[in-house]
């Protein structure tokens, strides 16, 4: 098979121009439908520089505002959680301090009763 592919006759056949019969050849001409006048497209109102610039500014401002709002909301939630944790820690410390002061007062009262 490889010897046939390398033969000069096979190479000549591979690069020979393709012959077409005149009956199967199609001419390059347009049909009546393609030659018919096409209807013009409806005229579009051009977007002026002012309207386009204003629309772009409003769109950009809205997107930037939404981004800032989301960022501030996340920061508010994080700081609120930290503040809540600190409040609970302070409440726990106050309760422990109150219990310690009550224990000291009881010891002091007991010591005074022993003296009398």
CSV table of N, CA and C in Angstrom, one decimal:
chain,number,residue,atom,x,y,z
A,1,UNK,N,0.8,-1.2,0.0
A,1,UNK,CA,0.0,0.0,0.0
A,1,UNK,C,0.9,1.2,0.0
A,2,UNK,N,1.9,1.2,0.8
A,2,UNK,CA,2.8,2.4,0.9
A,2,UNK,C,3.5,2.6,-0.4
A,3,UNK,N,3.9,1.5,-1.1
A,3,UNK,CA,4.6,1.7,-2.4
A,3,UNK,C,3.7,2.4,-3.4
A,4,UNK,N,2.4,2.1,-3.4
A,4,UNK,CA,1.4,2.7,-4.3
A,4,UNK,C,1.3,4.2,-4.0
A,5,UNK,N,1.3,4.6,-2.8
A,5,UNK,CA,1.2,6.0,-2.4
A,5,UNK,C,2.4,6.8,-2.9
A,6,UNK,N,3.5,6.2,-2.9
A,6,UNK,CA,4.7,6.9,-3.3
A,6,UNK,C,5.0,6.9,-4.8
A,7,UNK,N,4.2,6.2,-5.5
A,7,UNK,CA,4.5,6.1,-7.0
A,7,UNK,C,4.2,7.5,-7.7
A,8,UNK,N,4.9,7.8,-8.7
A,8,UNK,CA,4.7,9.1,-9.4
A,8,UNK,C,3.3,9.2,-10.1
A,9,UNK,N,2.7,8.1,-10.4
A,9,UNK,CA,1.4,8.1,-11.1
A,9,UNK,C,0.3,8.5,-10.0
A,10,UNK,N,0.5,8.0,-8.8
A,10,UNK,CA,-0.5,8.3,-7.7
A,10,UNK,C,-0.3,9.8,-7.4
A,11,UNK,N,0.9,10.3,-7.4
A,11,UNK,CA,1.1,11.7,-7.0
A,11,UNK,C,0.5,12.6,-8.1
A,12,UNK,N,0.6,12.2,-9.4
A,12,UNK,CA,0.0,12.9,-10.5
A,12,UNK,C,-1.5,13.0,-10.4
A,13,UNK,N,-2.1,11.8,-10.0
A,13,UNK,CA,-3.5,11.8,-9.9
A,13,UNK,C,-4.0,12.6,-8.7
A,14,UNK,N,-3.2,12.7,-7.6
A,14,UNK,CA,-3.6,13.4,-6.4
A,14,UNK,C,-3.7,14.9,-6.7
A,15,UNK,N,-2.8,15.4,-7.5
A,15,UNK,CA,-2.7,16.8,-7.8
A,15,UNK,C,-3.3,17.3,-9.1
A,16,UNK,N,-4.0,16.4,-9.8
A,16,UNK,CA,-4.6,16.7,-11.1
A,16,UNK,C,-5.9,17.5,-10.8
A,17,UNK,N,-6.2,18.5,-11.7
A,17,UNK,CA,-7.4,19.3,-11.5
A,17,UNK,C,-8.6,18.4,-11.7
A,18,UNK,N,-9.7,18.7,-11.0
A,18,UNK,CA,-10.9,18.0,-11.0
A,18,UNK,C,-11.7,18.5,-12.3
A,19,UNK,N,-12.2,17.5,-13.0
A,19,UNK,CA,-13.0,17.8,-14.2
A,19,UNK,C,-14.4,17.7,-13.9
A,20,UNK,N,-15.2,18.7,-14.3
A,20,UNK,CA,-16.6,18.8,-14.1
A,20,UNK,C,-17.3,18.8,-15.4
A,21,UNK,N,-18.5,18.2,-15.5
A,21,UNK,CA,-19.2,18.2,-16.7
A,21,UNK,C,-20.0,19.6,-16.7
A,22,UNK,N,-20.3,20.1,-17.9
A,22,UNK,CA,-20.9,21.4,-18.0
A,22,UNK,C,-22.4,21.3,-17.5
A,23,UNK,N,-23.0,20.1,-17.5
A,23,UNK,CA,-24.3,20.0,-17.0
A,23,UNK,C,-24.4,20.2,-15.5
A,24,UNK,N,-23.3,19.7,-14.8
A,24,UNK,CA,-23.4,19.8,-13.3
A,24,UNK,C,-22.8,21.1,-12.8
A,25,UNK,N,-22.1,21.8,-13.7
A,25,UNK,CA,-21.5,23.1,-13.2
A,25,UNK,C,-22.7,24.1,-13.1
A,26,UNK,N,-22.6,24.9,-12.1
A,26,UNK,CA,-23.6,25.9,-11.8
A,26,UNK,C,-23.0,27.3,-12.1
A,27,UNK,N,-23.7,28.1,-12.8
A,27,UNK,CA,-23.3,29.4,-13.1
A,27,UNK,C,-23.4,30.3,-11.9
A,28,UNK,N,-22.7,31.4,-11.8
A,28,UNK,CA,-22.8,32.4,-10.8
A,28,UNK,C,-23.7,33.5,-11.2
A,29,UNK,N,-24.9,33.3,-10.9
A,29,UNK,CA,-25.9,34.4,-11.2
A,29,UNK,C,-26.9,34.4,-10.0
A,30,UNK,N,-27.5,35.5,-9.9
A,30,UNK,CA,-28.5,35.7,-8.7
A,30,UNK,C,-29.9,35.3,-9.2
A,31,UNK,N,-30.7,34.9,-8.3
A,31,UNK,CA,-32.1,34.5,-8.6
A,31,UNK,C,-32.9,35.8,-8.5
A,32,UNK,N,-34.1,35.6,-8.9
A,32,UNK,CA,-35.0,36.8,-8.9
A,32,UNK,C,-35.3,37.3,-7.5
A,33,UNK,N,-35.4,36.4,-6.6
A,33,UNK,CA,-35.6,36.8,-5.2
A,33,UNK,C,-34.5,37.6,-4.7
A,34,UNK,N,-33.3,37.3,-5.0
A,34,UNK,CA,-32.1,38.0,-4.5
A,34,UNK,C,-32.0,39.4,-5.2
A,35,UNK,N,-32.5,39.5,-6.4
A,35,UNK,CA,-32.4,40.7,-7.2
A,35,UNK,C,-33.5,41.7,-6.8
A,36,UNK,N,-34.6,41.2,-6.1
A,36,UNK,CA,-35.7,42.0,-5.8
A,36,UNK,C,-35.2,43.1,-4.8
A,37,UNK,N,-35.9,44.2,-4.8
A,37,UNK,CA,-35.5,45.3,-4.0
A,37,UNK,C,-35.8,45.0,-2.5
A,38,UNK,N,-34.9,45.1,-1.7
A,38,UNK,CA,-35.2,44.8,-0.2
A,38,UNK,C,-35.8,46.0,0.4
A,39,UNK,N,-36.6,45.7,1.4
A,39,UNK,CA,-37.3,46.8,2.1
A,39,UNK,C,-36.3,47.4,3.1
A,40,UNK,N,-36.3,48.8,3.2
A,40,UNK,CA,-35.3,49.4,4.0
A,40,UNK,C,-35.6,49.1,5.5
A,41,UNK,N,-34.6,49.0,6.3
A,41,UNK,CA,-34.8,48.8,7.7
A,41,UNK,C,-35.4,50.0,8.4
A,42,UNK,N,-36.1,49.9,9.4
A,42,UNK,CA,-36.7,51.0,10.1
A,42,UNK,C,-35.6,51.9,10.7
A,43,UNK,N,-35.7,53.2,10.5
A,43,UNK,CA,-34.7,54.1,11.0
A,43,UNK,C,-34.6,54.0,12.5
A,44,UNK,N,-33.4,53.8,13.0
A,44,UNK,CA,-33.2,53.8,14.5
A,44,UNK,C,-32.8,55.2,14.9
A,45,UNK,N,-33.3,55.5,16.1
A,45,UNK,CA,-32.9,56.8,16.6
A,45,UNK,C,-31.5,56.7,17.2
A,46,UNK,N,-30.6,57.4,16.8
A,46,UNK,CA,-29.2,57.2,17.4
A,46,UNK,C,-29.2,57.7,18.8
A,47,UNK,N,-28.4,57.0,19.6
A,47,UNK,CA,-28.2,57.3,21.0
A,47,UNK,C,-27.2,58.4,21.0
A,48,UNK,N,-27.6,59.6,21.5
A,48,UNK,CA,-26.6,60.7,21.5
A,48,UNK,C,-25.6,60.5,22.6
A,49,UNK,N,-24.6,61.3,22.5
A,49,UNK,CA,-23.5,61.2,23.5
A,49,UNK,C,-24.0,61.6,24.9
A,50,UNK,N,-24.9,62.6,24.9
A,50,UNK,CA,-25.4,63.0,26.2
A,50,UNK,C,-26.2,61.9,26.9
A,51,UNK,N,-27.2,61.3,26.1
A,51,UNK,CA,-28.0,60.3,26.6
A,51,UNK,C,-27.2,59.0,27.0
A,52,UNK,N,-26.3,58.7,26.1
A,52,UNK,CA,-25.4,57.5,26.4
A,52,UNK,C,-24.6,57.7,27.6
A,53,UNK,N,-24.0,58.9,27.7
A,53,UNK,CA,-23.2,59.2,28.9
A,53,UNK,C,-24.0,59.3,30.2
A,54,UNK,N,-25.2,59.8,30.1
A,54,UNK,CA,-26.1,59.9,31.3
A,54,UNK,C,-26.5,58.5,31.7
A,55,UNK,N,-26.8,57.6,30.7
A,55,UNK,CA,-27.2,56.2,31.0
A,55,UNK,C,-26.0,55.5,31.6
A,56,UNK,N,-24.8,55.6,31.1
A,56,UNK,CA,-23.6,55.0,31.6
A,56,UNK,C,-23.3,55.5,33.0
A,57,UNK,N,-23.5,56.8,33.3
A,57,UNK,CA,-23.2,57.3,34.6
A,57,UNK,C,-24.2,56.7,35.6
A,58,UNK,N,-25.5,56.7,35.3
A,58,UNK,CA,-26.5,56.2,36.2
A,58,UNK,C,-26.3,54.7,36.4
A,59,UNK,N,-26.0,53.9,35.4
A,59,UNK,CA,-25.7,52.5,35.6
A,59,UNK,C,-24.5,52.3,36.4
A,60,UNK,N,-23.4,53.0,36.2
A,60,UNK,CA,-22.2,52.9,37.0
A,60,UNK,C,-22.5,53.3,38.5
A,61,UNK,N,-23.2,54.4,38.6
A,61,UNK,CA,-23.5,54.8,40.0
A,61,UNK,C,-24.3,53.8,40.8
A,62,UNK,N,-25.3,53.2,40.1
A,62,UNK,CA,-26.1,52.2,40.7
A,62,UNK,C,-25.4,51.0,41.1
A,63,UNK,N,-24.5,50.5,40.2
A,63,UNK,CA,-23.7,49.3,40.5
A,63,UNK,C,-22.7,49.6,41.6
A,64,UNK,N,-22.1,50.8,41.6
A,64,UNK,CA,-21.2,51.1,42.7
A,64,UNK,C,-21.9,51.3,44.0
A,65,UNK,N,-23.1,51.9,44.0
A,65,UNK,CA,-23.9,52.0,45.2
A,65,UNK,C,-24.3,50.7,45.8
A,66,UNK,N,-24.7,49.7,44.9
A,66,UNK,CA,-25.0,48.4,45.3
A,66,UNK,C,-23.8,47.7,45.9
A,67,UNK,N,-22.7,47.9,45.3
A,67,UNK,CA,-21.5,47.2,45.9
A,67,UNK,C,-21.1,47.8,47.3
A,68,UNK,N,-21.2,49.1,47.4
A,68,UNK,CA,-20.9,49.8,48.7
A,68,UNK,C,-21.9,49.3,49.7
A,69,UNK,N,-23.2,49.3,49.3
A,69,UNK,CA,-24.3,48.8,50.3
A,69,UNK,C,-24.0,47.4,50.8
A,70,UNK,N,-23.6,46.5,49.9
A,70,UNK,CA,-23.3,45.1,50.3
A,70,UNK,C,-22.1,45.1,51.2
A,71,UNK,N,-21.1,45.9,50.9
A,71,UNK,CA,-19.9,45.9,51.8
A,71,UNK,C,-20.2,46.4,53.1
A,72,UNK,N,-21.0,47.5,53.2
A,72,UNK,CA,-21.3,48.1,54.5
A,72,UNK,C,-22.2,47.2,55.3
A,73,UNK,N,-23.1,46.5,54.6
A,73,UNK,CA,-24.0,45.5,55.3
A,73,UNK,C,-23.2,44.4,56.0
A,74,UNK,N,-22.2,43.9,55.2
A,74,UNK,CA,-21.3,42.8,55.8
A,74,UNK,C,-20.5,43.3,56.9
A,75,UNK,N,-20.0,44.5,56.8
A,75,UNK,CA,-19.2,45.1,57.9
A,75,UNK,C,-20.0,45.4,59.1
A,76,UNK,N,-21.3,45.8,58.9
A,76,UNK,CA,-22.2,46.1,60.0
A,76,UNK,C,-22.5,44.8,60.8
A,77,UNK,N,-22.7,43.7,60.0
A,77,UNK,CA,-23.0,42.4,60.7
A,77,UNK,C,-21.8,41.9,61.5
A,78,UNK,N,-20.6,42.1,60.9
A,78,UNK,CA,-19.4,41.6,61.6
A,78,UNK,C,-19.2,42.4,62.9
A,79,UNK,N,-19.3,43.7,62.8
A,79,UNK,CA,-19.1,44.5,64.0
A,79,UNK,C,-20.2,44.3,65.0
A,80,UNK,N,-21.4,44.1,64.6
A,80,UNK,CA,-22.5,43.8,65.5
A,80,UNK,C,-22.3,42.5,66.2
A,81,UNK,N,-21.8,41.5,65.5
A,81,UNK,CA,-21.5,40.2,66.2
A,81,UNK,C,-20.4,40.3,67.2
A,82,UNK,N,-19.3,41.1,66.9
A,82,UNK,CA,-18.2,41.3,67.8
A,82,UNK,C,-18.7,42.1,69.0
A,83,UNK,N,-19.6,43.1,68.8
A,83,UNK,CA,-20.1,43.9,69.9
A,83,UNK,C,-21.0,43.0,70.8
A,84,UNK,N,-21.8,42.1,70.2
A,84,UNK,CA,-22.6,41.3,71.0
A,84,UNK,C,-21.8,40.3,71.9
A,85,UNK,N,-20.7,39.8,71.3
A,85,UNK,CA,-19.8,38.9,72.1
A,85,UNK,C,-19.2,39.7,73.2
A,86,UNK,N,-18.8,40.9,73.0
A,86,UNK,CA,-18.2,41.7,74.0
A,86,UNK,C,-19.2,42.0,75.2
A,87,UNK,N,-20.4,42.3,74.8
A,87,UNK,CA,-21.5,42.5,75.8
A,87,UNK,C,-21.7,41.3,76.7
A,88,UNK,N,-21.7,40.1,76.0
A,88,UNK,CA,-21.9,38.9,76.8
A,88,UNK,C,-20.7,38.6,77.7
A,89,UNK,N,-19.5,38.9,77.2
A,89,UNK,CA,-18.3,38.7,78.1
A,89,UNK,C,-18.4,39.7,79.3
A,90,UNK,N,-18.8,41.0,79.0
A,90,UNK,CA,-18.8,41.9,80.1
A,90,UNK,C,-19.9,41.5,81.1
A,91,UNK,N,-21.0,41.0,80.6
A,91,UNK,CA,-22.1,40.6,81.5
A,91,UNK,C,-21.6,39.4,82.4
A,92,UNK,N,-20.9,38.5,81.8
A,92,UNK,CA,-20.4,37.4,82.6
A,92,UNK,C,-19.3,37.9,83.6
A,93,UNK,N,-18.5,38.8,83.2
A,93,UNK,CA,-17.5,39.4,84.2
A,93,UNK,C,-18.2,40.1,85.3
A,94,UNK,N,-19.3,40.8,85.0
A,94,UNK,CA,-20.0,41.6,86.1
A,94,UNK,C,-20.7,40.6,87.1
A,95,UNK,N,-21.2,39.5,86.5
A,95,UNK,CA,-21.8,38.5,87.4
A,95,UNK,C,-20.8,37.8,88.3
A,96,UNK,N,-19.6,37.5,87.7
A,96,UNK,CA,-18.6,36.9,88.6
A,96,UNK,C,-18.1,37.9,89.6
A,97,UNK,N,-18.0,39.2,89.3
A,97,UNK,CA,-17.5,40.2,90.3
A,97,UNK,C,-18.6,40.4,91.3
A,98,UNK,N,-19.8,40.4,91.0
A,98,UNK,CA,-20.9,40.5,92.0
A,98,UNK,C,-20.9,39.3,92.9
A,99,UNK,N,-20.7,38.1,92.4
A,99,UNK,CA,-20.7,36.9,93.3
A,99,UNK,C,-19.5,37.0,94.2
A,100,UNK,N,-18.3,37.5,93.7
A,100,UNK,CA,-17.1,37.6,94.5
A,100,UNK,C,-17.3,38.6,95.6
A,101,UNK,N,-18.0,39.8,95.3
A,101,UNK,CA,-18.2,40.8,96.3
A,101,UNK,C,-19.2,40.3,97.4
A,102,UNK,N,-20.2,39.5,97.0
A,102,UNK,CA,-21.1,39.0,97.9
A,102,UNK,C,-20.4,38.0,98.9
A,103,UNK,N,-19.5,37.2,98.3
A,103,UNK,CA,-18.8,36.2,99.1
A,103,UNK,C,-17.9,36.9,100.1
A,104,UNK,N,-17.3,38.0,99.7
A,104,UNK,CA,-16.4,38.8,100.6
A,104,UNK,C,-17.3,39.5,101.7
A,105,UNK,N,-18.4,40.0,101.4
A,105,UNK,CA,-19.3,40.6,102.4
A,105,UNK,C,-19.8,39.5,103.4
A,106,UNK,N,-20.1,38.3,102.9
A,106,UNK,CA,-20.5,37.2,103.9
A,106,UNK,C,-19.3,36.9,104.8
A,107,UNK,N,-18.1,36.8,104.3
A,107,UNK,CA,-16.9,36.5,105.1
A,107,UNK,C,-16.7,37.6,106.1
A,108,UNK,N,-16.9,38.9,105.7
A,108,UNK,CA,-16.7,40.0,106.6
A,108,UNK,C,-17.7,40.0,107.7
A,109,UNK,N,-19.0,39.7,107.3
A,109,UNK,CA,-20.1,39.6,108.3
A,109,UNK,C,-19.8,38.5,109.3
A,110,UNK,N,-19.3,37.3,108.8
A,110,UNK,CA,-19.0,36.2,109.7
A,110,UNK,C,-17.9,36.5,110.6
A,111,UNK,N,-16.9,37.3,110.1
A,111,UNK,CA,-15.7,37.7,111.0
A,111,UNK,C,-16.2,38.6,112.1
A,112,UNK,N,-17.1,39.5,111.7
A,112,UNK,CA,-17.6,40.5,112.7
A,112,UNK,C,-18.4,39.8,113.8
A,113,UNK,N,-19.2,38.8,113.4
A,113,UNK,CA,-20.0,38.0,114.4
A,113,UNK,C,-19.1,37.3,115.3
A,114,UNK,N,-18.0,36.8,114.9
A,114,UNK,CA,-17.1,36.1,115.8
A,114,UNK,C,-16.5,37.0,116.8
A,115,UNK,N,-16.2,38.2,116.4
A,115,UNK,CA,-15.6,39.2,117.4
A,115,UNK,C,-16.6,39.5,118.5
A,116,UNK,N,-17.8,39.5,118.3
A,116,UNK,CA,-18.8,39.9,119.3
A,116,UNK,C,-19.1,38.8,120.2
